[in-house]
Coordinates of C-alpha atoms in Angstrom, one line a residue:
Chain A
X15 CA 69.3 -41.9 -21.2
X16 CA 71.8 -39.2 -23.0
X17 CA 72.9 -38.1 -19.6
X18 CA 73.6 -41.3 -18.4
X19 CA 75.2 -42.3 -21.1
X20 CA 77.5 -38.9 -20.8
X21 CA 77.9 -39.6 -16.9
X22 CA 78.4 -43.8 -17.5
X23 CA 80.4 -43.9 -20.8
X24 CA 83.1 -46.0 -19.3
X25 CA 80.9 -48.9 -18.7
X26 CA 79.5 -48.7 -22.1
X27 CA 82.9 -49.5 -23.2
X28 CA 84.1 -52.1 -20.8
X29 CA 81.0 -53.9 -22.2
X30 CA 82.4 -53.3 -26.1
X31 CA 85.7 -54.7 -25.0
X32 CA 84.2 -57.7 -23.1
X33 CA 81.6 -59.0 -26.1
X34 CA 84.4 -58.0 -28.9
X35 CA 87.0 -60.4 -26.6
X36 CA 84.4 -62.8 -26.6
X37 CA 83.8 -62.1 -30.5
X38 CA 87.7 -63.0 -31.2
X39 CA 88.5 -65.9 -29.1
X40 CA 85.7 -67.4 -30.6
X41 CA 86.2 -66.1 -34.5
X42 CA 90.1 -66.0 -35.2
X43 CA 91.4 -69.0 -36.4
X44 CA 95.1 -68.0 -35.3
X45 CA 96.3 -68.9 -31.2
X46 CA 98.1 -66.0 -30.8
X47 CA 94.8 -63.8 -31.7
X48 CA 93.2 -65.8 -29.5
X49 CA 95.2 -65.0 -26.6
X50 CA 95.4 -60.9 -27.6
X51 CA 91.4 -61.6 -27.8
X52 CA 91.1 -62.6 -24.3
X53 CA 93.8 -60.0 -22.9
X54 CA 91.6 -58.0 -24.3
X55 CA 87.7 -59.5 -22.7
X56 CA 90.1 -59.6 -19.7
X57 CA 90.7 -56.1 -20.2
X58 CA 86.6 -55.4 -20.3
X59 CA 86.2 -56.4 -16.9
X60 CA 89.3 -54.2 -15.5
X61 CA 87.5 -51.2 -16.5
X62 CA 84.1 -52.3 -14.9
X63 CA 85.7 -52.3 -11.7
X64 CA 88.0 -49.0 -12.2
X65 CA 84.7 -47.4 -13.3
X66 CA 82.6 -48.6 -10.5
X67 CA 86.0 -47.1 -8.3
X68 CA 85.8 -43.9 -9.7
X69 CA 84.3 -41.1 -7.7
X70 CA 84.0 -37.4 -9.7
X71 CA 86.3 -35.4 -7.0
X72 CA 86.8 -37.9 -5.0
X73 CA 89.6 -38.5 -2.9
X74 CA 92.2 -41.1 -1.9
X75 CA 91.4 -42.3 2.4
X76 CA 94.8 -41.6 3.0
X77 CA 95.3 -38.9 5.7
X78 CA 96.4 -35.0 4.3
X79 CA 94.1 -35.4 0.5
X80 CA 91.3 -33.7 2.2
X81 CA 88.0 -36.2 3.8
X82 CA 85.0 -34.9 1.4
X83 CA 85.1 -37.5 -0.7
X84 CA 86.5 -40.7 -0.2
X85 CA 87.2 -43.3 -2.7
X86 CA 87.2 -46.9 -1.7
X87 CA 90.6 -48.6 -3.1
X88 CA 89.2 -51.6 -3.0
X89 CA 88.3 -52.2 -6.9
X90 CA 92.2 -50.9 -7.5
X91 CA 93.4 -53.4 -5.3
X92 CA 91.8 -56.3 -6.5
X93 CA 92.4 -54.9 -10.6
X94 CA 96.0 -55.1 -9.6
X95 CA 95.6 -58.8 -8.5
X96 CA 93.5 -59.4 -11.3
X97 CA 96.3 -57.9 -13.5
X98 CA 99.0 -60.5 -12.4
X99 CA 96.2 -62.9 -12.5
X100 CA 96.3 -62.0 -16.2
X101 CA 99.7 -62.0 -17.1
X102 CA 100.0 -65.3 -15.9
X103 CA 97.7 -66.5 -17.9
X104 CA 98.9 -64.9 -21.1
X105 CA 102.7 -66.1 -20.1
X106 CA 101.3 -69.9 -20.1
X107 CA 99.2 -69.7 -23.2
X108 CA 102.3 -68.4 -24.9
X109 CA 104.5 -70.9 -24.1
X110 CA 101.4 -73.8 -25.2
X111 CA 101.5 -71.5 -28.2
X112 CA 105.3 -71.9 -28.7
X113 CA 105.1 -75.9 -28.3
X114 CA 102.6 -76.5 -30.3
X115 CA 103.5 -74.2 -33.2
X116 CA 107.0 -76.7 -32.8
X117 CA 104.7 -79.6 -33.3
X118 CA 102.4 -78.7 -36.0
X119 CA 104.6 -75.9 -37.7
X120 CA 101.2 -73.9 -38.2
X121 CA 99.2 -71.7 -35.6
X122 CA 95.9 -72.5 -37.8
X123 CA 93.7 -74.1 -35.0
X124 CA 91.6 -75.4 -38.2
X125 CA 95.1 -77.1 -39.5
X126 CA 95.6 -78.2 -36.1
X127 CA 92.7 -79.5 -35.4
X128 CA 92.9 -81.6 -38.6
X129 CA 96.2 -83.1 -37.7
X130 CA 95.2 -83.7 -34.3
X131 CA 92.3 -86.0 -35.4
Chain B
X30 CA 94.6 -75.1 15.8
X31 CA 93.3 -72.5 13.8
X32 CA 96.4 -72.0 12.1
X33 CA 96.2 -75.4 10.8
X34 CA 94.1 -74.0 8.0
X35 CA 96.0 -71.5 6.3
X36 CA 99.1 -73.4 7.1
X37 CA 96.9 -75.7 4.5
X38 CA 97.2 -73.1 1.8
X39 CA 100.4 -71.7 2.5
X40 CA 102.9 -74.9 2.9
X41 CA 102.2 -76.7 -0.2
X42 CA 103.0 -73.0 -2.1
X43 CA 106.1 -72.9 -0.1
X44 CA 107.2 -76.5 -1.0
X45 CA 105.8 -76.1 -4.7
X46 CA 108.5 -73.6 -5.2
X47 CA 111.6 -76.7 -3.9
X48 CA 111.7 -78.4 -6.4
X49 CA 112.0 -76.1 -9.2
X50 CA 115.2 -74.3 -6.9
X51 CA 116.6 -77.4 -5.2
X52 CA 116.7 -79.1 -8.8
X53 CA 119.0 -76.9 -9.9
X54 CA 121.5 -78.9 -7.5
X55 CA 119.8 -82.3 -6.8
X56 CA 118.2 -83.3 -9.9
X57 CA 115.1 -85.7 -8.2
X58 CA 114.3 -83.6 -5.6
X59 CA 110.8 -82.8 -6.4
X60 CA 109.8 -86.5 -4.9
X61 CA 111.1 -86.6 -1.8
X62 CA 109.7 -83.0 -1.5
X63 CA 105.8 -84.3 -2.8
X64 CA 106.1 -86.9 -0.3
X65 CA 107.1 -84.5 2.8
X66 CA 104.6 -81.5 1.7
X67 CA 101.8 -83.9 1.2
X68 CA 102.4 -85.9 4.9
X69 CA 102.1 -82.8 6.3
X70 CA 99.2 -82.0 4.0
X71 CA 97.0 -85.0 4.9
X72 CA 98.4 -84.6 9.1
X73 CA 97.1 -80.7 8.7
X74 CA 93.9 -81.3 7.1
X75 CA 93.0 -84.0 9.8
X76 CA 93.7 -81.4 12.3
X77 CA 91.3 -78.9 11.1
X78 CA 88.9 -81.8 10.6
X79 CA 88.8 -83.1 13.8
X80 CA 88.9 -79.2 15.7
X81 CA 85.5 -79.3 13.1
X82 CA 84.6 -82.3 14.3
X83 CA 85.3 -81.2 18.7
X84 CA 84.4 -77.6 19.0
X85 CA 81.7 -77.0 15.0
X86 CA 82.8 -74.6 12.7
X87 CA 85.9 -71.9 13.1
X88 CA 87.2 -69.3 10.6
X89 CA 90.3 -67.9 10.7
X90 CA 91.7 -64.3 9.9
X91 CA 93.9 -63.5 7.4
X92 CA 97.1 -61.4 8.2
X93 CA 94.6 -60.2 11.5
X94 CA 92.5 -58.2 9.6
X95 CA 88.9 -58.5 10.6
X96 CA 86.2 -59.7 8.6
X97 CA 84.7 -58.4 6.3
X98 CA 87.2 -56.5 5.5
X99 CA 90.0 -58.9 6.0
X100 CA 89.7 -61.8 4.1
X101 CA 88.3 -65.1 5.9
X102 CA 89.5 -68.3 5.7
X103 CA 86.7 -71.0 7.0
X104 CA 86.7 -74.5 8.0
X105 CA 83.6 -76.1 8.5
X106 CA 81.5 -79.9 8.3
X107 CA 81.6 -79.6 4.9
X108 CA 84.5 -77.9 3.7
X109 CA 87.0 -79.8 6.5
X110 CA 86.2 -83.3 4.5
X111 CA 86.8 -82.0 1.5
X112 CA 90.4 -80.5 2.5
X113 CA 91.1 -84.1 4.3
X114 CA 89.7 -85.7 0.5
X115 CA 92.1 -83.5 -1.2
X116 CA 95.0 -84.0 1.3
X117 CA 94.5 -87.7 0.7
X118 CA 94.1 -88.0 -3.1
X119 CA 97.2 -85.7 -3.4
X120 CA 99.2 -88.3 -1.7
X121 CA 97.5 -91.0 -3.6
X122 CA 98.6 -89.6 -6.8
X123 CA 102.6 -88.7 -5.7
X124 CA 102.5 -92.8 -4.7
X125 CA 101.6 -93.8 -7.7
X126 CA 103.5 -90.9 -9.9
X127 CA 106.3 -92.4 -8.2
X128 CA 106.3 -95.7 -10.6
X129 CA 104.0 -93.9 -13.1
X130 CA 105.5 -90.4 -13.6
X131 CA 105.7 -87.5 -15.0
X132 CA 108.6 -87.7 -12.7
X133 CA 110.6 -84.5 -13.5
X134 CA 110.8 -81.5 -10.9
X135 CA 108.5 -79.2 -12.3
X136 CA 105.4 -81.9 -12.2
X137 CA 106.1 -81.9 -8.2
X138 CA 106.3 -77.8 -8.4
X139 CA 102.4 -77.7 -9.8
X140 CA 101.2 -80.4 -8.5
X141 CA 102.0 -79.0 -5.3
X142 CA 100.5 -75.5 -6.4
X143 CA 97.5 -77.3 -7.8
X144 CA 97.2 -78.8 -4.2
X145 CA 97.5 -75.5 -2.6
X146 CA 94.7 -73.7 -5.1
X147 CA 92.3 -76.7 -4.5
X148 CA 93.0 -76.4 -0.1
X149 CA 92.8 -72.1 -1.0
X150 CA 89.4 -72.6 -3.2
X151 CA 87.4 -75.6 -1.0
X152 CA 88.1 -73.0 3.0
X153 CA 87.9 -69.5 1.3
X154 CA 85.0 -67.6 2.5
X155 CA 85.6 -64.4 0.2
X156 CA 84.0 -64.6 -3.3
X157 CA 87.7 -62.7 -4.6
X158 CA 90.0 -64.9 -2.6
X159 CA 87.8 -67.7 -4.2
X160 CA 88.2 -66.0 -7.5
X161 CA 92.6 -66.5 -7.5
X162 CA 92.6 -69.9 -5.9
X163 CA 90.2 -70.6 -8.9
X164 CA 92.9 -69.2 -11.2
X165 CA 95.8 -71.0 -9.6
X166 CA 93.7 -73.9 -9.6
X167 CA 93.3 -73.7 -13.4
X168 CA 97.3 -72.5 -14.1
X169 CA 98.6 -75.3 -12.6
X170 CA 96.4 -77.7 -14.2
X171 CA 97.1 -76.1 -17.8
X172 CA 100.5 -76.8 -16.8
X173 CA 100.4 -80.2 -16.2
X174 CA 97.7 -81.4 -18.6
X175 CA 100.6 -79.8 -21.1
X176 CA 103.1 -81.8 -19.5
X177 CA 102.0 -85.2 -21.4
X178 CA 104.5 -85.7 -24.2
X179 CA 102.2 -86.2 -27.4
X180 CA 101.8 -83.1 -29.4
X181 CA 98.2 -83.1 -28.5
X182 CA 98.3 -82.5 -25.3
X183 CA 99.8 -78.8 -25.7
X184 CA 96.7 -77.8 -28.0
X185 CA 94.3 -79.6 -25.2
X186 CA 95.8 -77.8 -22.7
X187 CA 95.3 -74.4 -25.0
X188 CA 92.0 -75.0 -25.3
X189 CA 91.4 -75.6 -21.4
X190 CA 93.0 -72.0 -20.8
X191 CA 91.3 -70.6 -23.1
X192 CA 87.5 -71.6 -22.1
X193 CA 88.9 -71.8 -18.4
X194 CA 89.7 -67.8 -18.4
X195 CA 87.0 -67.2 -20.1
X196 CA 85.0 -69.6 -17.5
X197 CA 87.0 -67.7 -14.7
X198 CA 86.6 -64.2 -16.0
X199 CA 82.9 -64.9 -16.3
X200 CA 82.8 -65.4 -12.6
X201 CA 85.1 -62.2 -11.3
X202 CA 82.6 -60.2 -14.1
X203 CA 79.6 -62.1 -11.7
X204 CA 81.5 -60.9 -8.4
X205 CA 82.0 -57.0 -9.9
X206 CA 78.1 -56.7 -10.2
X207 CA 77.6 -57.9 -6.5
X208 CA 80.1 -55.7 -5.3
X209 CA 78.6 -53.1 -7.5
X210 CA 75.5 -54.0 -5.3
X211 CA 76.5 -54.2 -2.3
X212 CA 80.1 -52.7 -2.0
X213 CA 81.5 -56.8 0.1
X214 CA 83.5 -59.2 -1.0
X215 CA 83.1 -61.6 2.6
X216 CA 80.4 -64.3 1.6
X217 CA 79.0 -64.0 5.3
X218 CA 78.4 -60.6 4.6
X219 CA 77.4 -60.6 1.5
X220 CA 74.4 -62.8 2.4
X221 CA 73.2 -60.5 4.7
X222 CA 73.4 -57.6 2.4
X223 CA 71.9 -59.0 -0.7
X224 CA 68.4 -58.9 1.1
X225 CA 68.7 -54.9 1.6
X226 CA 68.9 -54.5 -2.1
X227 CA 66.6 -57.2 -3.0
X228 CA 66.7 -60.5 -4.5
X229 CA 64.9 -60.1 -8.2
X230 CA 67.3 -57.0 -8.4
X231 CA 69.0 -57.6 -12.0
X232 CA 71.8 -56.4 -10.6
X233 CA 71.9 -59.3 -8.1
X234 CA 69.8 -61.8 -10.7
X235 CA 72.9 -60.8 -13.3
X236 CA 75.5 -61.6 -11.1
X237 CA 73.9 -64.6 -10.0
X238 CA 73.9 -65.7 -14.0
X239 CA 77.6 -64.7 -14.7
X240 CA 78.8 -66.8 -11.5
X241 CA 76.8 -69.8 -12.2
X242 CA 77.9 -69.9 -16.0
X243 CA 81.3 -69.4 -15.1
X244 CA 81.6 -71.8 -12.5
X245 CA 79.7 -74.4 -14.6
X246 CA 82.7 -73.6 -17.2
X247 CA 85.0 -74.9 -14.3
X248 CA 82.7 -77.9 -13.3
X249 CA 82.4 -79.3 -17.1
X250 CA 78.2 -79.0 -17.7
X251 CA 77.4 -79.8 -20.8
X252 CA 77.4 -77.8 -23.4
X253 CA 80.8 -76.0 -21.5
X254 CA 83.0 -79.1 -21.1
X255 CA 83.9 -79.1 -24.4
X256 CA 87.7 -78.7 -23.1
X257 CA 86.8 -81.6 -20.5
X258 CA 87.4 -85.1 -22.7
X259 CA 90.6 -83.9 -24.3
X260 CA 92.5 -82.4 -21.3
X261 CA 91.3 -85.9 -19.5
X262 CA 92.4 -88.2 -22.0
X263 CA 95.4 -86.4 -23.2
X264 CA 97.3 -85.9 -19.6
X265 CA 99.5 -88.7 -18.2
X266 CA 98.2 -90.8 -16.3
X267 CA 98.7 -89.8 -12.9
X268 CA 97.2 -86.4 -14.3
X269 CA 94.2 -86.9 -15.5
X270 CA 93.2 -89.2 -12.3
X271 CA 93.8 -86.3 -10.1
X272 CA 92.2 -83.6 -11.8
X273 CA 89.4 -85.7 -12.4
X274 CA 89.1 -86.6 -8.7
X275 CA 89.9 -82.5 -7.3
X276 CA 89.2 -79.8 -10.4
X277 CA 85.7 -80.5 -11.3
X278 CA 85.1 -81.7 -7.4
X279 CA 86.1 -78.3 -5.9
X280 CA 84.8 -76.0 -8.7
X281 CA 81.4 -77.6 -7.8
X282 CA 82.2 -77.1 -4.4
X283 CA 82.3 -73.3 -5.0
X284 CA 79.3 -73.4 -6.6
X285 CA 77.5 -74.7 -4.1
X286 CA 79.4 -72.3 -1.5
X287 CA 78.3 -69.5 -3.5
X288 CA 74.8 -70.7 -4.0
X289 CA 74.0 -71.0 -0.1
X290 CA 76.1 -69.1 1.1
X291 CA 76.2 -66.2 -0.5
X292 CA 72.8 -66.1 -2.4
X293 CA 70.9 -68.7 0.1
X294 CA 68.4 -70.4 -0.3
X295 CA 65.3 -67.7 -0.4
X296 CA 67.2 -66.4 -3.5
X297 CA 66.0 -69.3 -5.4
X298 CA 62.6 -69.1 -3.9
X299 CA 62.5 -65.7 -5.0
X300 CA 63.9 -66.0 -8.6
X301 CA 62.2 -69.4 -9.4
X302 CA 63.6 -68.5 -12.9
X303 CA 67.5 -68.8 -11.4
X304 CA 66.1 -72.5 -9.8
X305 CA 64.5 -73.5 -12.8
X306 CA 67.4 -72.8 -14.9
X307 CA 69.7 -74.8 -12.9
X308 CA 67.7 -78.1 -12.9
X309 CA 67.1 -77.8 -16.7
X310 CA 71.0 -77.4 -17.5
X311 CA 71.7 -80.3 -14.4
X312 CA 69.2 -82.6 -16.4
X313 CA 70.3 -82.0 -19.7
X314 CA 74.0 -82.4 -18.3
X315 CA 73.2 -85.8 -16.8
X316 CA 71.9 -87.8 -20.1
X317 CA 74.0 -85.8 -22.5
X318 CA 77.3 -86.9 -20.8
X319 CA 76.0 -90.3 -19.8
X320 CA 74.9 -91.3 -24.2
X321 CA 78.3 -89.4 -25.1
X322 CA 80.2 -92.0 -22.2
X323 CA 78.1 -94.4 -23.7
X324 CA 79.4 -93.6 -27.8
X325 CA 83.0 -93.2 -26.4
X326 CA 85.8 -96.6 -27.7
X327 CA 88.8 -94.6 -26.1
X328 CA 88.1 -95.7 -21.7
X329 CA 89.9 -92.2 -21.1
X330 CA 87.2 -90.1 -23.0
X331 CA 84.5 -92.4 -21.3
X332 CA 85.2 -91.6 -17.9
X333 CA 85.3 -87.7 -18.8
X334 CA 82.3 -87.8 -20.2
X335 CA 80.8 -90.0 -17.4
X336 CA 82.1 -87.1 -15.3
X337 CA 80.2 -84.6 -17.1
X338 CA 77.3 -86.1 -16.6
X339 CA 77.8 -87.3 -13.0
X340 CA 78.6 -83.6 -12.0
X341 CA 74.9 -82.7 -13.2
X342 CA 73.7 -85.2 -10.4
X343 CA 75.8 -82.8 -8.0
X344 CA 74.3 -79.7 -9.3
X345 CA 71.0 -81.4 -9.8
X346 CA 71.5 -82.1 -5.7
X347 CA 72.1 -78.5 -5.6
X348 CA 69.5 -77.0 -7.8
X349 CA 66.6 -79.2 -6.2
X350 CA 67.3 -76.7 -2.9
X351 CA 65.9 -79.1 0.0
X352 CA 67.9 -80.5 2.6
X353 CA 67.4 -84.2 1.1
X354 CA 68.9 -83.4 -1.5
X355 CA 71.2 -80.9 -1.1
X356 CA 73.3 -83.9 1.3
X357 CA 73.1 -86.4 -1.9
X358 CA 74.6 -83.8 -3.7
X359 CA 78.0 -83.4 -1.2
X360 CA 78.0 -87.3 -0.9
X361 CA 78.2 -87.4 -4.3
X362 CA 80.8 -84.8 -4.6
X363 CA 83.0 -86.8 -2.4
X364 CA 82.1 -90.3 -3.6
X365 CA 82.7 -89.3 -7.0
X366 CA 86.1 -88.0 -5.7
X367 CA 87.6 -91.6 -5.0
X368 CA 85.4 -93.3 -7.5
X369 CA 86.5 -91.6 -10.4
X370 CA 90.3 -90.9 -9.1
X371 CA 90.3 -94.9 -8.4
X372 CA 89.0 -95.5 -12.0
X373 CA 91.1 -93.6 -13.9
X374 CA 94.3 -95.0 -11.8
X375 CA 93.1 -97.9 -12.9
X376 CA 92.5 -97.2 -16.4
X377 CA 96.4 -95.9 -16.0
X378 CA 97.7 -100.0 -15.2
X379 CA 95.6 -101.0 -17.8
X380 CA 97.5 -98.6 -20.2
X381 CA 100.4 -99.4 -18.9
X382 CA 100.9 -103.2 -18.6
X383 CA 98.6 -104.4 -20.9
X384 CA 98.2 -101.4 -23.4
X385 CA 94.6 -101.7 -23.1
X386 CA 93.0 -98.1 -23.7
X387 CA 90.3 -98.2 -26.1
X388 CA 87.0 -100.6 -25.6
X389 CA 87.7 -103.5 -27.4
X390 CA 91.4 -104.0 -25.6
X391 CA 89.9 -104.9 -22.6
X392 CA 88.5 -108.1 -24.1
X393 CA 89.5 -111.1 -21.5
X394 CA 91.8 -109.0 -19.4
X395 CA 90.2 -110.1 -16.5
X396 CA 92.3 -113.7 -16.6
X397 CA 95.6 -111.8 -17.4
X398 CA 95.6 -108.9 -14.5
X399 CA 92.6 -110.5 -12.4
X400 CA 93.4 -108.1 -9.5
X401 CA 93.1 -105.2 -11.1
X402 CA 90.2 -106.1 -12.9
X403 CA 87.9 -107.0 -10.0
X404 CA 88.8 -103.7 -8.3
X405 CA 87.8 -102.2 -11.8
X406 CA 84.9 -104.0 -11.7
X407 CA 84.0 -102.6 -7.6
X408 CA 85.1 -99.2 -9.2
X409 CA 82.4 -99.3 -12.0
X410 CA 79.5 -101.0 -9.9
X411 CA 80.1 -98.3 -7.3
X412 CA 79.7 -96.0 -9.9
X413 CA 76.5 -97.2 -11.1
X414 CA 74.9 -96.7 -7.9
X415 CA 75.4 -100.6 -6.1
X416 CA 74.9 -100.6 -2.2
X417 CA 76.9 -100.7 0.1
X418 CA 79.7 -98.6 -2.3
X419 CA 79.6 -94.7 -2.1
X420 CA 77.8 -94.2 -4.9
X421 CA 74.3 -95.7 -3.8
X422 CA 73.9 -93.0 -0.8
X423 CA 74.4 -90.1 -2.8
X424 CA 72.3 -91.0 -5.7
X425 CA 69.3 -92.2 -3.4
X426 CA 69.6 -88.8 -1.6
X427 CA 69.9 -86.6 -5.0
X428 CA 66.3 -88.6 -6.1
X429 CA 64.4 -89.0 -2.6
X430 CA 65.0 -85.2 -2.1
X431 CA 63.6 -84.6 -5.6
X432 CA 60.5 -86.4 -5.1
X433 CA 59.8 -84.7 -2.0
X434 CA 59.9 -81.3 -3.9
X435 CA 57.8 -83.1 -6.7
X436 CA 60.4 -83.0 -9.2
X437 CA 59.5 -85.8 -10.9
X438 CA 61.3 -84.8 -14.1
X439 CA 64.8 -85.0 -12.5
X440 CA 64.0 -88.5 -10.4
X441 CA 63.2 -90.0 -13.1
X442 CA 66.4 -88.8 -15.5
X443 CA 68.4 -89.5 -12.1
X444 CA 67.0 -93.2 -12.3
X445 CA 67.5 -93.4 -16.2
X446 CA 70.8 -92.3 -15.9
X447 CA 72.1 -95.6 -13.6
X448 CA 70.6 -97.6 -16.4
X449 CA 73.5 -95.8 -18.8
X450 CA 76.2 -95.5 -16.4
X451 CA 75.1 -99.4 -16.0
X452 CA 75.6 -99.2 -20.1
X453 CA 78.9 -97.5 -20.2
X454 CA 80.0 -99.6 -17.4
X455 CA 78.8 -102.9 -18.2
X456 CA 79.9 -104.0 -21.7
X457 CA 83.7 -103.1 -20.1
X458 CA 83.1 -105.1 -17.4
X459 CA 81.2 -108.0 -19.1
X460 CA 84.4 -107.3 -21.7
X461 CA 87.0 -108.4 -19.2
X462 CA 85.2 -111.3 -17.9
X463 CA 83.6 -113.0 -21.2
X464 CA 84.8 -111.9 -23.9
X465 CA 87.8 -114.5 -25.5
X466 CA 91.5 -113.1 -25.3
X467 CA 92.9 -110.7 -28.2
X468 CA 95.1 -112.8 -30.5
X469 CA 98.4 -111.7 -29.0
X470 CA 99.2 -110.7 -32.6
X471 CA 97.0 -107.5 -32.2
X472 CA 97.9 -107.0 -28.8
X473 CA 101.7 -106.5 -29.7
X474 CA 100.7 -104.1 -32.7
X475 CA 98.8 -102.1 -30.4
X476 CA 101.4 -102.0 -27.4
X477 CA 103.7 -100.7 -30.4
X478 CA 101.5 -98.1 -31.9
X479 CA 100.6 -96.8 -28.1
X480 CA 104.1 -96.7 -27.4
X481 CA 103.1 -97.7 -23.8
X482 CA 102.1 -101.4 -22.4
X483 CA 104.3 -104.7 -21.9
X484 CA 105.2 -103.6 -18.6
X485 CA 104.8 -105.5 -15.1
X486 CA 101.6 -104.5 -12.8
X487 CA 103.6 -102.0 -10.7
X488 CA 102.6 -103.1 -6.9
X489 CA 102.7 -99.5 -5.8
X490 CA 100.3 -98.2 -8.6
X491 CA 97.8 -101.6 -7.7
X492 CA 98.3 -100.5 -4.0
X493 CA 96.8 -96.9 -4.4
X494 CA 94.3 -98.6 -6.8
X495 CA 93.1 -101.0 -3.7
X496 CA 93.4 -98.3 -1.2
X497 CA 90.8 -96.3 -3.5
X498 CA 88.0 -99.1 -3.5
X499 CA 88.8 -99.3 0.6
X500 CA 87.6 -95.7 0.3
X501 CA 85.0 -96.4 -1.8
X502 CA 83.2 -98.6 -0.4
X503 CA 84.3 -97.8 3.0
X504 CA 83.1 -94.2 2.9
X505 CA 79.5 -96.3 1.4
X506 CA 79.4 -98.2 4.9
X507 CA 80.2 -95.2 6.9
X508 CA 78.2 -92.8 5.3
X509 CA 76.4 -91.8 8.1
X510 CA 79.4 -90.4 9.6
X511 CA 79.8 -88.0 6.7
X512 CA 75.9 -86.8 6.8
X513 CA 76.3 -86.5 10.7
X514 CA 79.5 -83.5 10.0
X515 CA 77.2 -82.1 7.0
X516 CA 74.1 -81.7 9.5
X517 CA 75.4 -78.6 11.6
X518 CA 76.4 -76.5 8.7
X519 CA 72.7 -77.5 6.8
X520 CA 70.5 -76.8 9.2
X521 CA 71.7 -73.1 9.1
X522 CA 70.7 -73.3 5.2
X523 CA 67.1 -74.7 5.4

């Protein structure tokens, strides 16, 4: 068990980030903090992919880097795409928050919900 | 021929740039670009469907990299009709929006981007590519929902963004589990490699759970539907019709592809818990969605909850997992898109001409708007499942499939939900035809309060609703054609 934790601690960290992120989205009434928590949540998933693509003493599958243990570059490429998606989502989210703030004058979800209904 | 498939995704993305870029110099360019692009899209989708009907399924390797290493786009008997549906609904909504608005160039850019996302979502044969298209669809939808003028629209959109992102991220996490287990992302290749890992391996079951829950958020099954009524009710009429007709439909199709193409029926048999949970989820969604629809007073909200119920039906068809029920689910997927899109468009015309959006405002409307009321009634009864319209064959096949599989509870729920559907549509139709018209004072007051209404019915907008009704009834009569295109694909799964 201890050995597993020592070699796979990044997976534990990834799942902790995922859970903390979801908790933040649910628990915080502040819209900006919700978006921050959403980012933490996504970073947890990114870390999961990156960890799966890491091998101790592995080398990239490029000529001239040796040929003992090759690492699949695919997870890293996928996460590069996912980061771009995450950035666009954050941008759209923040733009919406700017508009909500202009309309309601607050960032507190409970207040907005009360006014909206 | 196969190039048409990749152009279905690439062309709208390119066209989406034009309204914004050209809008700097020529204001109002967006509508012309949108009409041209959707006409091209309809032609391309027609070419894909024609090719599938004559030569069977085909695939396109993006960038010339061979699958399973490269990304693959697949045109088959199920994706091709959906691609045609997406192209036609987009054309209809663009024509409708010429009069109904929003008129900004940004709206047309977002619409074309959404068109690209939906087409990609349906055509892709790669699970990570599906995630990217899911997020493109999501981003465009959030922007479209927020294009409503009311302050509530921004709040509804942000809520959708947060819930939708968590759903899509769960999907991504599930894809990660699958990738760790098998080392591939191509759907066909995954189906070949998952048995070697073992269907009941914790990694595979967890991957299924994450993917199913993530996509269920996008489909808006109860209890993951919370974003959906606000998003549908607060967006402009053209937008709610578009997203109600297609966004959940494409996500449900994604769910179907993942379950049957990647996990296959053998997985559902090997892990009965997954199938039972799926079925329970769908059953609860059917009932609760319909009950919530009955108690709504705002018509767009009622239609939104009706979607929760009807996507429960579609997913029930998938979960029963025999050929009859699956055919029924897929028919209802297409049929629901046409009917619900048409209903939202009709409600949009009611709201802009008579100011009617709440149930009690529909009293006696049939005298003022006889044609539109008739169209609304046909679509409403089609949703209930009255033959010969398209609502009937879908439900019928799902019920027959449920009985064949011995799932009596689901069969009873589906039949019972038909009564509830009649309950919430029947009261509207009854008010339109048999209630006395409201006194004109209150009517004037509502028009002022809602800030809409009082316009003459636009013949262009009504014409689009007529086309939706013709589509719903025509497809219902010619449903055997649709089943004929599904059959070669479904035979492989069972």
